[in-house]
Amino acid sequence: MPHTALPPPSSTPPPSWYWSLPYAAVALFIAAMAALLWLIHREDAEEQRATLITDVLWMEQNFSFQFERNNALLVQLGPELLAGTTGTITEARLKRALDPESGIIRVLWLDPDGKVKGAEPPFTNHEMVGETTGTFPSAAAFRLARSLGRPVYSEAYAVLENQTQFEVHQPVFEGGQHLGTVVGVYSLNALLSRQVPWWFSERYRVSVTNNLGVEIAAKSKVSPLATLAYEIPFEPPGHGLNLVITAYKSEVRWIPLLLMGSLGVLAAAIVWSLWQLRRHMQRRQAAEQALSSEHAFRKAMEDSLKTGMRARDLNGRITYVNPAFCRMVGWSADELVGMQPPMPYWAPEAIEHTSGVHQQILGGKAPAQGLEVRLMRKNGERFDALLIEAPLIDDQGRHIGWMGSVVDVTEQKRAQELARQQQERLQATARLVTMGEMASTLAHELNQPLAAISSYNTGCLNMLEHGSIAPDELTGVLQKIGKQAQRAAQIIRRVHAFVRRSEPKFETVDLNGVIREAVGLVEPDAARRSVGIDVDLADGLPPVLADPVMIEQVAINLIRNGMDAMADTPRRERRLKLATRAEDGMLLFCVADRGRGIPPEVAEKLFAPFFTTKEEGMGMGLNICRSIAELHRGRLSFEPNPDGGTIFRFTLPVSHP
Ligand code: ADP
């Protein structure tokens, strides 16, 4: 899973109208469906209206037929009733005319003057008094029928119990002479209830209004709810009567209603889910934005990092490198990611060591302070790198590889090496300076054996010339000469060993031996200054791993500083105590003088380079001693001497083979 090229997440937000589109589509869809339903509804209404009209026309025709049938019956009945020749046929006809189906409730026959000659059914007394109406039977209709010679309908008039009646006057002529008139009395209510069939009255309410628009008869008492109504003149009988037919509220049409309802629910669900989707998208967009800035920030961080970073999986395969690492080695990320060891940037001459380091890292045994390896750039240039490796743990806590930081330490190492060399040169110079300072004393010291050799030699020659020397005596003198020569050679060897310029060479060293050498070198000087040196070296000290010349240098420096400090001390008190001891896993070398001690203002700067209080001092002695102590992982410190003066303590770690 290479991590080199994460594509930046798209961050262009959609335009603002983008989200209105689905809402607009839903609105459009609902509008279209509503329009469709409205059209269906309108078509329905049209159809209902057409049906209504057809039914009304049928109804009207029905009435017309009935009136015509009734009139035909009255025409037949007229002569028979007026002549008074009523037989069974007439009775049968009367019965038919008064059949409830016909709507006629009474048949009257009038003489030519309009007087009632007879009635079927006959009038009751109460009706005869004419309490019901003053116009019964209608005189106007009688006259008009007589003059026109054809049936005429009277106006409708109210009678008791909310009943409305009208009459049809059928004049009877014979040979051009008016014999009288037959009147059929219709009950409007009976007519409606009998002539309107059940199926018709289930669908419509049939009523009759007068010329004032007031309802005077109706088939049903229930008022219809719907407004779909049709009104035609009720002809005959006419006289401003209108037949009003109103449709009852049609059945609730469930399908469109259900359709509309489910459409509404569906639209609401769509809008809701769109809204949810939009919220989700907004959250997602915000997260993407955050991710994008995080990514940009990380990228910027990664690019500006000076330390090379490199991730490897558990098999050592490279899974990620940062730009600094690529710059360091000269290979691109594309080339490096996926590579398995040996890597192209491992220097061939150090491949064994590098491969060992690699195994150490994969084994999880890399030291926390890091490892140094020699690597190679693509152009062949070598460089030293410090690797610090740590386990790579993923977000689920699994160990998936190793993350390493790589720092080019070539320059640092070069600088360190330079500093080390300078320090070494400085130390050598300091030794030369010390030796220069001790030169006259040493020359004097060397002079003594040489003078002794010379005088032994002269004495020997004289004795030989005089032949007064026995071979035994001669042997003794020559042995003395040899001893003195050895003494001189030892002084020269010590000087040579001390000033010899060499690379630091660590070896197992006997501390006491080194101290004795140092004492051997400074003894003549001490004698010149009348300083007594007390040496107290502990027996059986373990060896230390050290450069003996450097340790000797420290010892000589400390001894000479101690002697310098005692310049003003009375002669009998000028004693320098040297001691060695083993202490807490360290070897300790102490130099205790009885000098003037170290005041605090001097103590602060004691180890600073070129700090001196002496006229001819260089001020590098203690500084060099401290560097040597640190190089040997030891310490150099001082404390006041309880007997007066100062004690310098130099410690070295015991070497463990
Ligand atoms: P130098 O001996 O050339 O002055 P050092 O670095 O050896 O340089 O010593 C620095 C200074 O420390 C000395 O000049 C002296 O003042 C002080 N000093 C060193 N050792 C002692 C000592 N044993 N007692 C008192 N002062 C000391």
XYZ file of C-alpha atoms and ligand atoms in Angstrom:
684
model
C 0.000 0.000 0.000
C 2.202 2.839 -1.212
C 1.437 6.202 0.387
C 3.286 8.367 -2.076
C 0.581 9.862 -4.276
C -2.702 10.390 -2.466
C -5.056 12.021 -4.984
C -6.372 15.280 -3.542
C -10.107 14.858 -2.787
C -12.333 16.838 -5.149
C -13.351 19.973 -3.351
C -15.490 21.846 -5.923
C -18.928 22.182 -4.344
C -21.898 21.770 -6.720
C -23.577 25.027 -7.823
C -26.408 26.300 -5.631
C -29.106 25.470 -8.178
C -27.918 21.854 -8.223
C -30.019 20.945 -5.228
C -33.162 22.734 -6.502
C -33.293 20.406 -9.516
C -34.719 17.326 -7.751
C -37.199 19.492 -5.835
C -38.291 21.145 -9.083
C -38.644 17.707 -10.696
C -40.807 16.498 -7.810
C -42.963 19.665 -7.971
C -43.341 19.250 -11.725
C -44.281 15.609 -11.327
C -46.924 16.453 -8.717
C -48.302 19.271 -10.870
C -48.537 16.925 -13.873
C -50.318 14.292 -11.819
C -52.707 16.883 -10.354
C -53.496 18.174 -13.843
C -54.149 14.637 -15.019
C -56.481 13.988 -12.124
C -58.261 17.272 -12.706
C -58.745 16.346 -16.375
C -60.127 12.952 -15.391
C -62.403 14.641 -12.906
C -63.601 17.137 -15.490
C -64.241 14.436 -18.034
C -66.161 12.601 -15.359
C -68.253 15.646 -14.652
C -68.896 16.142 -18.375
C -69.990 12.581 -18.658
C -72.246 12.957 -15.646
C -73.749 16.060 -17.146
C -74.327 14.356 -20.497
C -75.974 11.437 -18.730
C -78.085 13.871 -16.750
C -79.260 15.633 -19.894
C -80.090 12.356 -21.589
C -81.994 11.239 -18.516
C -83.836 14.538 -18.280
C -84.870 14.343 -21.915
C -86.022 10.810 -21.366
C -87.977 11.966 -18.325
C -89.586 14.801 -20.258
C -90.509 12.443 -23.041
C -91.958 10.089 -20.500
C -94.210 12.862 -19.184
C -95.205 13.874 -22.722
C -96.211 10.303 -23.594
C -98.204 10.023 -20.409
C -100.004 13.331 -21.057
C -100.753 12.286 -24.643
C -102.088 8.915 -23.518
C -104.232 10.643 -20.888
C -105.519 13.180 -23.416
C -106.417 10.400 -25.848
C -108.379 8.681 -23.066
C -110.158 11.946 -22.172
C -111.022 12.489 -25.865
C -112.661 9.060 -25.903
C -114.373 9.575 -22.550
C -115.652 13.119 -23.339
C -118.731 12.327 -25.523
C -119.711 9.340 -23.424
C -119.594 11.221 -20.109
C -121.352 14.353 -21.472
C -124.071 12.301 -23.126
C -124.554 10.417 -19.886
C -124.385 7.119 -21.728
C -121.927 5.466 -19.384
C -121.535 1.803 -19.839
C -118.922 -0.725 -18.844
C -116.557 0.507 -21.506
C -116.788 4.035 -20.185
C -116.256 2.800 -16.674
C -113.276 0.785 -17.802
C -111.892 3.843 -19.543
C -112.549 6.006 -16.459
C -110.769 3.452 -14.366
C -107.853 3.520 -16.707
C -107.816 7.311 -16.720
C -107.840 7.362 -12.910
C -105.171 4.725 -12.685
C -102.464 6.003 -10.247
C -99.928 5.603 -13.076
C -101.676 8.290 -15.113
C -101.283 11.026 -12.514
C -104.974 12.004 -12.911
C -106.747 11.952 -9.607
C -110.156 13.042 -10.782
C -112.122 13.374 -14.008
C -114.791 16.113 -14.289
C -117.176 16.758 -17.085
C -118.596 20.240 -17.562
C -121.490 21.486 -19.563
C -120.894 24.115 -22.277
C -121.211 26.833 -19.623
C -118.584 25.348 -17.520
C -120.863 23.918 -14.853
C -119.748 20.629 -13.360
C -122.038 17.922 -14.586
C -120.275 15.091 -12.953
C -117.050 13.922 -11.394
C -115.278 10.695 -10.822
C -114.538 10.214 -8.002
C -117.428 12.395 -6.952
C -116.798 15.463 -4.845
C -117.134 15.289 -1.121
C -119.279 17.905 0.475
C -116.394 19.754 1.794
C -114.831 19.983 -1.667
C -118.120 21.098 -3.181
C -118.255 24.125 -0.957
C -115.155 25.206 -2.838
C -113.168 25.937 0.256
C -110.097 24.731 -1.324
C -109.888 27.134 -4.209
C -111.968 29.761 -5.858
C -110.848 28.841 -9.321
C -111.655 25.149 -9.277
C -112.029 24.067 -11.996
C -110.069 26.740 -13.816
C -112.440 28.952 -15.740
C -109.632 30.460 -17.791
C -108.490 27.097 -19.058
C -112.097 26.098 -19.781
C -112.678 29.190 -21.887
C -109.406 28.947 -23.714
C -109.966 25.268 -24.485
C -113.442 25.949 -25.700
C -112.294 28.778 -27.977
C -109.210 26.957 -29.245
C -110.927 23.609 -29.657
C -107.963 21.681 -28.259
C -106.749 20.598 -24.799
C -105.514 23.385 -22.583
C -103.687 23.053 -19.274
C -104.601 25.246 -16.366
C -102.187 26.941 -13.992
C -101.067 24.906 -11.055
C -102.747 25.654 -7.795
C -102.225 24.574 -4.272
C -104.696 22.458 -2.409
C -104.639 21.070 1.083
C -101.721 19.145 2.573
C -99.129 20.817 0.395
C -100.553 19.243 -2.645
C -100.449 20.982 -5.992
C -102.824 20.287 -8.781
C -103.413 21.376 -12.337
C -106.014 20.472 -14.865
C -106.263 19.586 -18.492
C -109.426 20.808 -20.224
C -110.468 18.710 -23.215
C -113.349 20.375 -25.084
C -115.849 18.055 -26.738
C -117.351 19.128 -30.044
C -119.937 17.486 -32.170
C -120.718 18.894 -35.612
C -118.920 22.106 -34.691
C -120.958 22.530 -31.508
C -119.399 22.625 -28.106
C -120.962 19.906 -26.002
C -118.940 20.493 -22.974
C -115.491 19.845 -21.574
C -113.813 16.880 -19.891
C -111.316 17.885 -17.252
C -108.560 15.711 -15.991
C -107.315 16.878 -12.600
C -103.665 16.042 -12.081
C -101.976 15.844 -8.747
C -98.462 17.086 -9.389
C -97.164 15.080 -6.454
C -98.868 11.881 -7.591
C -97.629 12.481 -11.119
C -94.025 12.842 -9.945
C -94.146 9.885 -7.624
C -95.672 7.595 -10.199
C -93.966 8.739 -13.359
C -90.417 8.929 -12.000
C -89.150 5.348 -11.888
C -87.159 4.109 -8.883
C -83.859 3.884 -10.667
C -84.253 7.483 -11.774
C -85.062 8.746 -8.329
C -82.090 6.935 -6.895
C -79.806 9.046 -9.009
C -81.736 12.290 -9.229
C -84.047 14.410 -7.272
C -86.958 15.480 -9.416
C -88.884 18.604 -8.445
C -91.164 21.180 -9.984
C -90.884 24.934 -9.392
C -93.407 27.616 -10.164
C -92.767 30.796 -12.109
C -91.371 32.389 -8.921
C -88.832 29.635 -8.651
C -90.517 28.183 -5.534
C -90.557 24.428 -5.332
C -94.112 23.153 -5.350
C -93.586 19.423 -5.636
C -90.736 16.974 -5.361
C -90.119 13.296 -5.709
C -87.685 13.153 -2.771
C -87.692 15.109 0.445
C -83.943 14.882 0.766
C -81.992 17.785 -0.647
C -79.153 16.792 -2.936
C -75.640 17.923 -2.053
C -74.196 18.258 -5.510
C -74.691 21.302 -7.642
C -75.133 19.384 -10.844
C -78.694 20.243 -11.835
C -80.701 20.687 -14.972
C -83.860 22.714 -15.400
C -86.293 22.615 -18.295
C -89.741 24.135 -18.715
C -92.429 21.654 -17.681
C -94.400 21.690 -20.960
C -97.196 20.758 -20.762
C -98.618 21.956 -18.397
C -96.447 25.097 -18.893
C -97.484 28.289 -17.123
C -93.955 28.936 -15.926
C -93.585 25.529 -14.283
C -90.099 24.129 -14.449
C -88.890 20.608 -14.100
C -85.712 20.599 -11.998
C -83.552 17.523 -11.963
C -80.595 17.472 -9.573
C -78.068 14.694 -9.432
C -77.325 13.245 -6.053
C -73.751 13.462 -4.999
C -71.985 10.886 -7.003
C -70.155 8.117 -5.232
C -66.808 8.937 -3.743
C -64.323 7.988 -6.398
C -61.729 6.152 -4.374
C -59.172 5.370 -7.048
C -58.205 8.939 -7.953
C -58.408 9.856 -4.303
C -56.124 6.995 -3.331
C -53.885 7.851 -6.242
C -53.685 11.464 -5.156
C -53.098 10.473 -1.544
C -50.332 8.045 -2.351
C -48.826 10.587 -4.694
C -48.770 13.100 -1.874
C -47.192 10.613 0.517
C -44.702 9.592 -2.147
C -43.791 13.190 -2.917
C -43.364 13.933 0.787
C -41.149 10.860 1.136
C -39.074 11.927 -1.862
C -38.681 15.461 -0.534
C -37.762 14.119 2.899
C -35.204 11.687 1.527
C -33.798 14.388 -0.726
C -33.434 16.624 2.258
C -31.734 13.851 4.216
C -29.490 13.121 1.274
C -28.598 16.751 1.012
C -27.730 16.914 4.714
C -25.651 13.805 4.344
C -23.892 15.281 1.325
C -23.261 18.522 3.185
C -21.744 16.623 6.089
C -19.702 14.580 3.666
C -18.553 17.712 1.874
C -17.498 19.279 5.164
C -15.611 16.115 6.057
C -13.993 16.090 2.618
C -13.008 19.715 3.033
C -11.467 18.979 6.411
C -9.703 15.968 4.968
C -8.431 18.015 2.056
C -6.965 20.737 4.283
C -5.526 18.087 6.579
C -4.008 16.408 3.530
C -2.602 19.714 2.261
C -1.183 20.474 5.693
C 0.419 17.062 5.973
C 1.813 17.340 2.475
C 3.305 20.753 3.260
C 4.763 19.335 6.466
C 6.124 16.327 4.638
C 7.671 18.442 1.887
C 9.315 20.865 4.264
C 10.758 18.174 6.498
C 14.572 18.001 6.332
C 14.730 14.556 7.869
C 14.297 11.633 5.514
C 11.345 9.418 6.397
C 10.904 5.893 5.175
C 8.324 3.235 5.984
C 8.798 -0.476 5.395
C 6.526 -3.428 5.805
C 7.365 -6.405 7.963
C 9.366 -7.968 5.111
C 11.494 -4.884 4.675
C 9.771 -3.750 1.469
C 9.625 0.048 1.150
C 6.054 1.335 1.381
C 6.669 5.048 1.709
C 9.441 7.617 1.333
C 9.261 11.366 1.856
C 10.799 13.985 -0.474
C 13.721 14.615 1.919
C 14.681 10.942 1.729
C 14.455 11.035 -2.076
C 16.679 14.121 -2.168
C 19.140 12.438 0.171
C 19.567 9.239 -1.865
C 18.807 10.636 -5.325
C 16.198 8.029 -6.284
C 12.564 9.051 -6.831
C 9.667 7.825 -4.690
C 8.276 5.867 -7.650
C 11.578 4.038 -8.015
C 11.947 3.325 -4.312
C 8.456 2.286 -3.241
C 8.067 -1.468 -3.514
C 11.808 -2.185 -3.414
C 13.179 -5.106 -1.420
C 16.647 -5.304 0.170
C 19.423 -4.996 -0.841
C 18.530 -1.372 -1.569
C 20.321 0.485 -4.350
C 21.451 3.114 -1.859
C 23.419 0.670 0.266
C 27.149 1.368 -0.253
C 28.647 -1.826 -1.729
C 31.747 -1.705 0.478
C 29.568 -1.554 3.619
C 26.864 -3.906 2.406
C 27.502 -6.516 5.090
C 27.262 -4.030 7.902
C 24.176 -2.360 6.374
C 22.491 -5.687 5.860
C 23.253 -6.569 9.491
C 21.713 -3.293 10.595
C 18.685 -4.057 8.416
C 18.241 -7.455 10.065
C 18.663 -5.860 13.467
C 15.875 -3.381 12.652
C 13.526 -6.059 11.315
C 14.221 -8.083 14.443
C 13.117 -5.096 16.502
C 16.551 -4.824 18.120
C 17.542 -1.409 16.837
C 18.839 0.797 19.661
C 16.652 3.777 20.571
C 19.483 6.248 19.994
C 19.761 5.016 16.407
C 22.318 3.301 14.206
C 24.900 4.711 11.845
C 25.301 3.307 8.358
C 27.213 4.293 5.273
C 24.864 4.906 2.328
C 25.342 5.847 -1.294
C 23.616 8.439 -3.447
C 22.528 7.658 -6.995
C 25.603 9.548 -8.282
C 27.861 7.244 -6.269
C 28.655 9.773 -3.552
C 28.865 8.179 -0.088
C 27.319 9.614 3.015
C 26.878 8.641 6.637
C 23.318 8.373 7.900
C 21.856 8.015 11.341
C 18.820 5.695 11.302
C 16.254 5.816 14.057
C 13.626 3.120 13.670
C 10.317 2.633 15.423
C 7.554 0.052 14.920
C 4.768 1.228 12.594
C 1.428 0.636 14.286
C -1.809 1.081 12.336
C -5.061 2.558 13.658
C -6.151 -0.858 14.904
C -3.023 -1.286 16.938
C -1.457 -3.867 14.586
C 2.254 -3.856 13.944
C 2.467 -3.455 10.163
C 6.069 -2.455 9.622
C 8.814 -0.046 10.528
C 9.017 3.708 10.314
C 12.491 5.150 10.131
C 13.957 8.627 10.180
C 17.182 9.057 8.245
C 19.510 11.966 8.936
C 22.574 12.695 6.855
C 25.306 13.001 9.492
C 28.263 13.200 7.101
C 28.913 16.870 7.787
C 28.397 16.404 11.488
C 30.814 13.502 11.527
C 33.343 15.469 9.512
C 33.053 18.377 11.933
C 33.388 15.990 14.862
C 36.438 14.408 13.314
C 37.942 17.839 12.694
C 37.272 18.871 16.282
C 38.770 15.612 17.490
C 41.886 16.142 15.412
C 42.189 19.712 16.642
C 41.772 18.551 20.191
C 44.447 15.966 19.627
C 46.812 18.521 18.152
C 46.072 20.823 21.035
C 46.787 18.055 23.495
C 50.054 17.277 21.739
C 50.988 20.943 21.740
C 50.114 21.179 25.392
C 52.333 18.201 26.107
C 55.172 19.878 24.183
C 54.602 23.078 26.133
C 54.681 21.140 29.401
C 57.811 19.406 28.300
C 59.339 22.760 27.250
C 58.582 24.101 30.677
C 60.237 21.090 32.255
C 63.108 21.035 29.718
C 65.787 22.734 31.819
C 64.989 20.569 34.824
C 65.020 17.461 32.666
C 68.261 18.545 31.001
C 69.717 18.967 34.455
C 68.380 15.542 35.422
C 69.886 14.047 32.268
C 73.129 15.785 32.997
C 73.584 13.875 36.218
C 73.905 10.355 34.724
C 75.911 11.731 31.821
C 78.327 13.477 34.203
C 78.522 10.302 36.281
C 79.248 8.238 33.164
C 81.874 10.738 32.126
C 83.627 10.716 35.538
C 83.429 6.909 35.798
C 84.868 6.737 32.348
C 87.761 9.184 33.165
C 88.540 7.311 36.415
C 88.576 4.041 34.541
C 90.920 5.340 31.850
C 93.341 6.785 34.468
C 93.413 3.536 36.316
C 94.017 1.623 33.093
C 96.865 3.971 32.174
C 98.474 3.393 35.525
C 97.706 -0.307 35.332
C 96.322 -0.098 38.800
C 92.978 -1.657 38.121
C 92.031 -5.224 38.563
C 89.572 -6.842 36.176
C 87.016 -7.228 39.060
C 87.161 -3.497 39.796
C 86.798 -2.726 36.118
C 83.679 -4.858 35.904
C 82.088 -2.990 38.840
C 82.852 0.444 37.235
C 81.504 -0.610 33.868
C 78.331 -1.877 35.545
C 77.938 1.543 37.193
C 78.447 3.223 33.803
C 75.813 0.933 32.311
C 73.311 1.824 35.107
C 73.837 5.529 34.612
C 73.361 5.109 30.845
C 70.150 3.201 31.482
C 68.946 6.010 33.771
C 69.625 8.560 31.031
C 67.926 6.375 28.445
C 64.885 6.027 30.722
C 64.567 9.814 31.010
C 64.777 10.173 27.248
C 62.260 7.355 26.727
C 59.776 8.987 29.123
C 60.113 12.354 27.400
C 59.770 10.685 24.067
C 56.718 8.670 25.157
C 55.084 11.791 26.547
C 55.517 14.110 23.602
C 55.083 11.494 20.889
C 52.268 12.601 18.606
C 49.983 9.674 17.978
C 46.329 8.817 17.379
C 44.473 8.063 20.593
C 45.153 4.441 21.307
C 42.959 2.716 23.830
C 44.443 -0.244 25.627
C 44.162 -1.972 28.972
C 46.189 0.151 31.264
C 47.455 -0.208 34.794
C 46.614 3.152 36.363
C 49.301 2.858 39.052
C 51.970 2.256 36.382
C 50.922 5.375 34.480
C 51.031 7.453 37.690
C 54.538 6.132 38.465
C 55.728 7.164 34.979
C 54.272 10.634 35.494
C 55.936 10.932 38.883
C 59.221 9.873 37.276
C 58.926 12.780 34.850
C 57.960 15.442 37.380
C 60.214 14.332 40.219
C 63.229 16.451 39.158
C 60.934 19.473 38.884
C 59.462 18.715 42.318
C 62.897 18.408 43.784
C 63.872 21.773 42.292
C 60.790 23.349 43.867
C 61.319 21.556 47.184
C 57.981 19.790 46.950
C 57.685 16.398 48.570
C 55.545 13.915 46.709
C 53.731 11.274 48.765
C 52.514 8.451 46.596
C 49.797 6.194 48.017
C 48.780 3.720 45.321
C 46.186 1.052 46.129
C 47.138 -2.538 45.392
C 45.263 -4.851 43.077
C 43.435 -2.218 41.057
C 41.579 -3.545 38.034
C 42.824 -2.383 34.640
C 41.172 0.486 32.756
C 40.624 0.873 29.028
C 42.446 4.087 28.243
C 45.124 5.900 26.274
C 48.109 5.839 28.697
C 49.729 8.985 27.263
C 46.546 10.976 27.815
C 46.169 9.699 31.377
C 49.785 10.550 32.046
C 49.163 14.016 30.634
C 46.276 14.492 33.078
C 48.406 13.293 35.980
C 51.336 15.590 35.082
C 48.979 18.569 34.631
C 47.320 18.020 38.009
C 50.694 17.439 39.750
C 52.251 20.574 38.222
C 49.164 22.707 39.023
C 49.382 21.469 42.613
C 53.077 22.348 42.773
C 52.351 25.790 41.247
C 49.659 26.386 43.871
C 52.155 25.699 46.659
C 54.673 28.324 45.460
C 53.891 30.533 48.475
C 53.445 27.657 50.938
C 56.197 27.343 53.578
C 58.775 24.790 52.424
C 58.092 22.190 55.079
C 54.418 22.167 54.201
C 54.954 21.774 50.481
C 53.696 18.219 50.226
C 51.682 16.782 47.356
C 49.647 13.660 48.035
C 48.906 11.325 45.131
C 46.551 8.421 45.703
C 44.635 5.833 43.672
C 41.563 3.896 44.825
C 38.716 1.800 43.452
C 35.353 3.444 44.181
C 31.817 2.570 42.923
C 32.981 0.722 39.824
C 35.423 3.537 38.994
C 39.105 4.062 39.546
C 39.947 7.278 41.340
C 43.141 9.263 41.134
C 43.446 12.144 43.638
C 45.961 14.959 43.788
C 45.832 16.878 47.076
C 47.941 19.997 47.475
C 48.427 22.330 50.451
C 48.303 25.441 48.287
C 46.261 28.607 48.422
C 42.974 26.961 47.428
C 40.563 28.095 44.694
C 38.414 31.197 45.289
C 34.820 31.036 43.908
C 35.407 33.574 41.103
C 38.291 31.390 39.838
C 36.320 28.168 40.363
C 33.626 29.355 37.927
C 36.071 29.655 35.044
C 38.544 26.965 36.016
C 37.844 24.676 33.068
C 37.294 27.435 30.489
C 39.882 27.396 27.699
C 42.687 29.950 28.037
C 41.743 30.821 31.615
C 44.852 31.286 33.712
C 45.950 33.249 36.721
C 49.618 32.551 36.009
C 51.955 34.985 34.262
C 53.339 32.381 31.933
C 50.306 30.081 31.935
C 48.454 29.025 28.813
C 45.112 28.225 30.568
C 44.534 25.057 28.541
C 45.683 22.454 31.074
C 42.433 21.789 32.951
C 40.335 22.193 29.811
C 42.328 19.444 28.106
C 42.178 17.285 31.246
C 38.394 17.530 31.309
C 38.126 16.618 27.572
C 40.345 13.590 28.229
C 38.172 12.604 31.196
C 35.030 12.870 29.067
C 36.620 10.926 26.219
C 37.251 8.134 28.717
C 33.725 8.492 30.153
C 35.268 9.629 33.383
C 35.029 12.815 35.423
C 37.303 15.566 36.614
C 36.269 17.551 39.678
C 37.831 19.385 42.600
C 37.036 20.104 46.205
C 38.734 22.038 49.001
C 41.342 20.094 50.922
C 40.367 19.913 54.646
C 44.089 20.397 55.462
C 44.169 23.555 53.292
C 44.616 23.656 49.547
C 42.689 21.703 46.925
C 42.002 18.085 46.020
C 41.515 17.261 42.323
C 39.638 14.013 41.617
C 39.959 12.193 38.334
C 37.819 9.088 37.812
C 37.918 6.416 35.096
C 35.497 3.561 34.505
C 36.865 0.101 35.168
C 37.218 -1.808 31.929
C 35.169 -4.991 31.611
C 36.714 -7.382 29.163
P 47.464 26.998 33.587
O 48.067 26.039 34.498
O 48.215 27.165 32.285
O 47.113 28.311 34.187
P 45.186 25.324 33.862
O 44.007 25.126 33.003
O 45.961 24.122 34.210
O 46.080 26.378 33.118
O 44.755 26.035 35.183
C 43.869 27.111 35.116
C 43.899 27.883 36.395
O 43.317 27.154 37.438
C 45.245 28.189 36.934
O 45.786 29.367 36.360
C 45.004 28.363 38.411
O 44.586 29.670 38.724
C 43.853 27.444 38.695
N 44.325 26.206 39.331
C 44.538 25.025 38.694
N 44.906 24.072 39.599
C 44.894 24.681 40.822
C 45.210 24.234 42.170
N 45.630 22.954 42.439
N 45.106 25.129 43.175
C 44.724 26.388 42.911
N 44.421 26.868 41.693
C 44.516 26.024 40.649
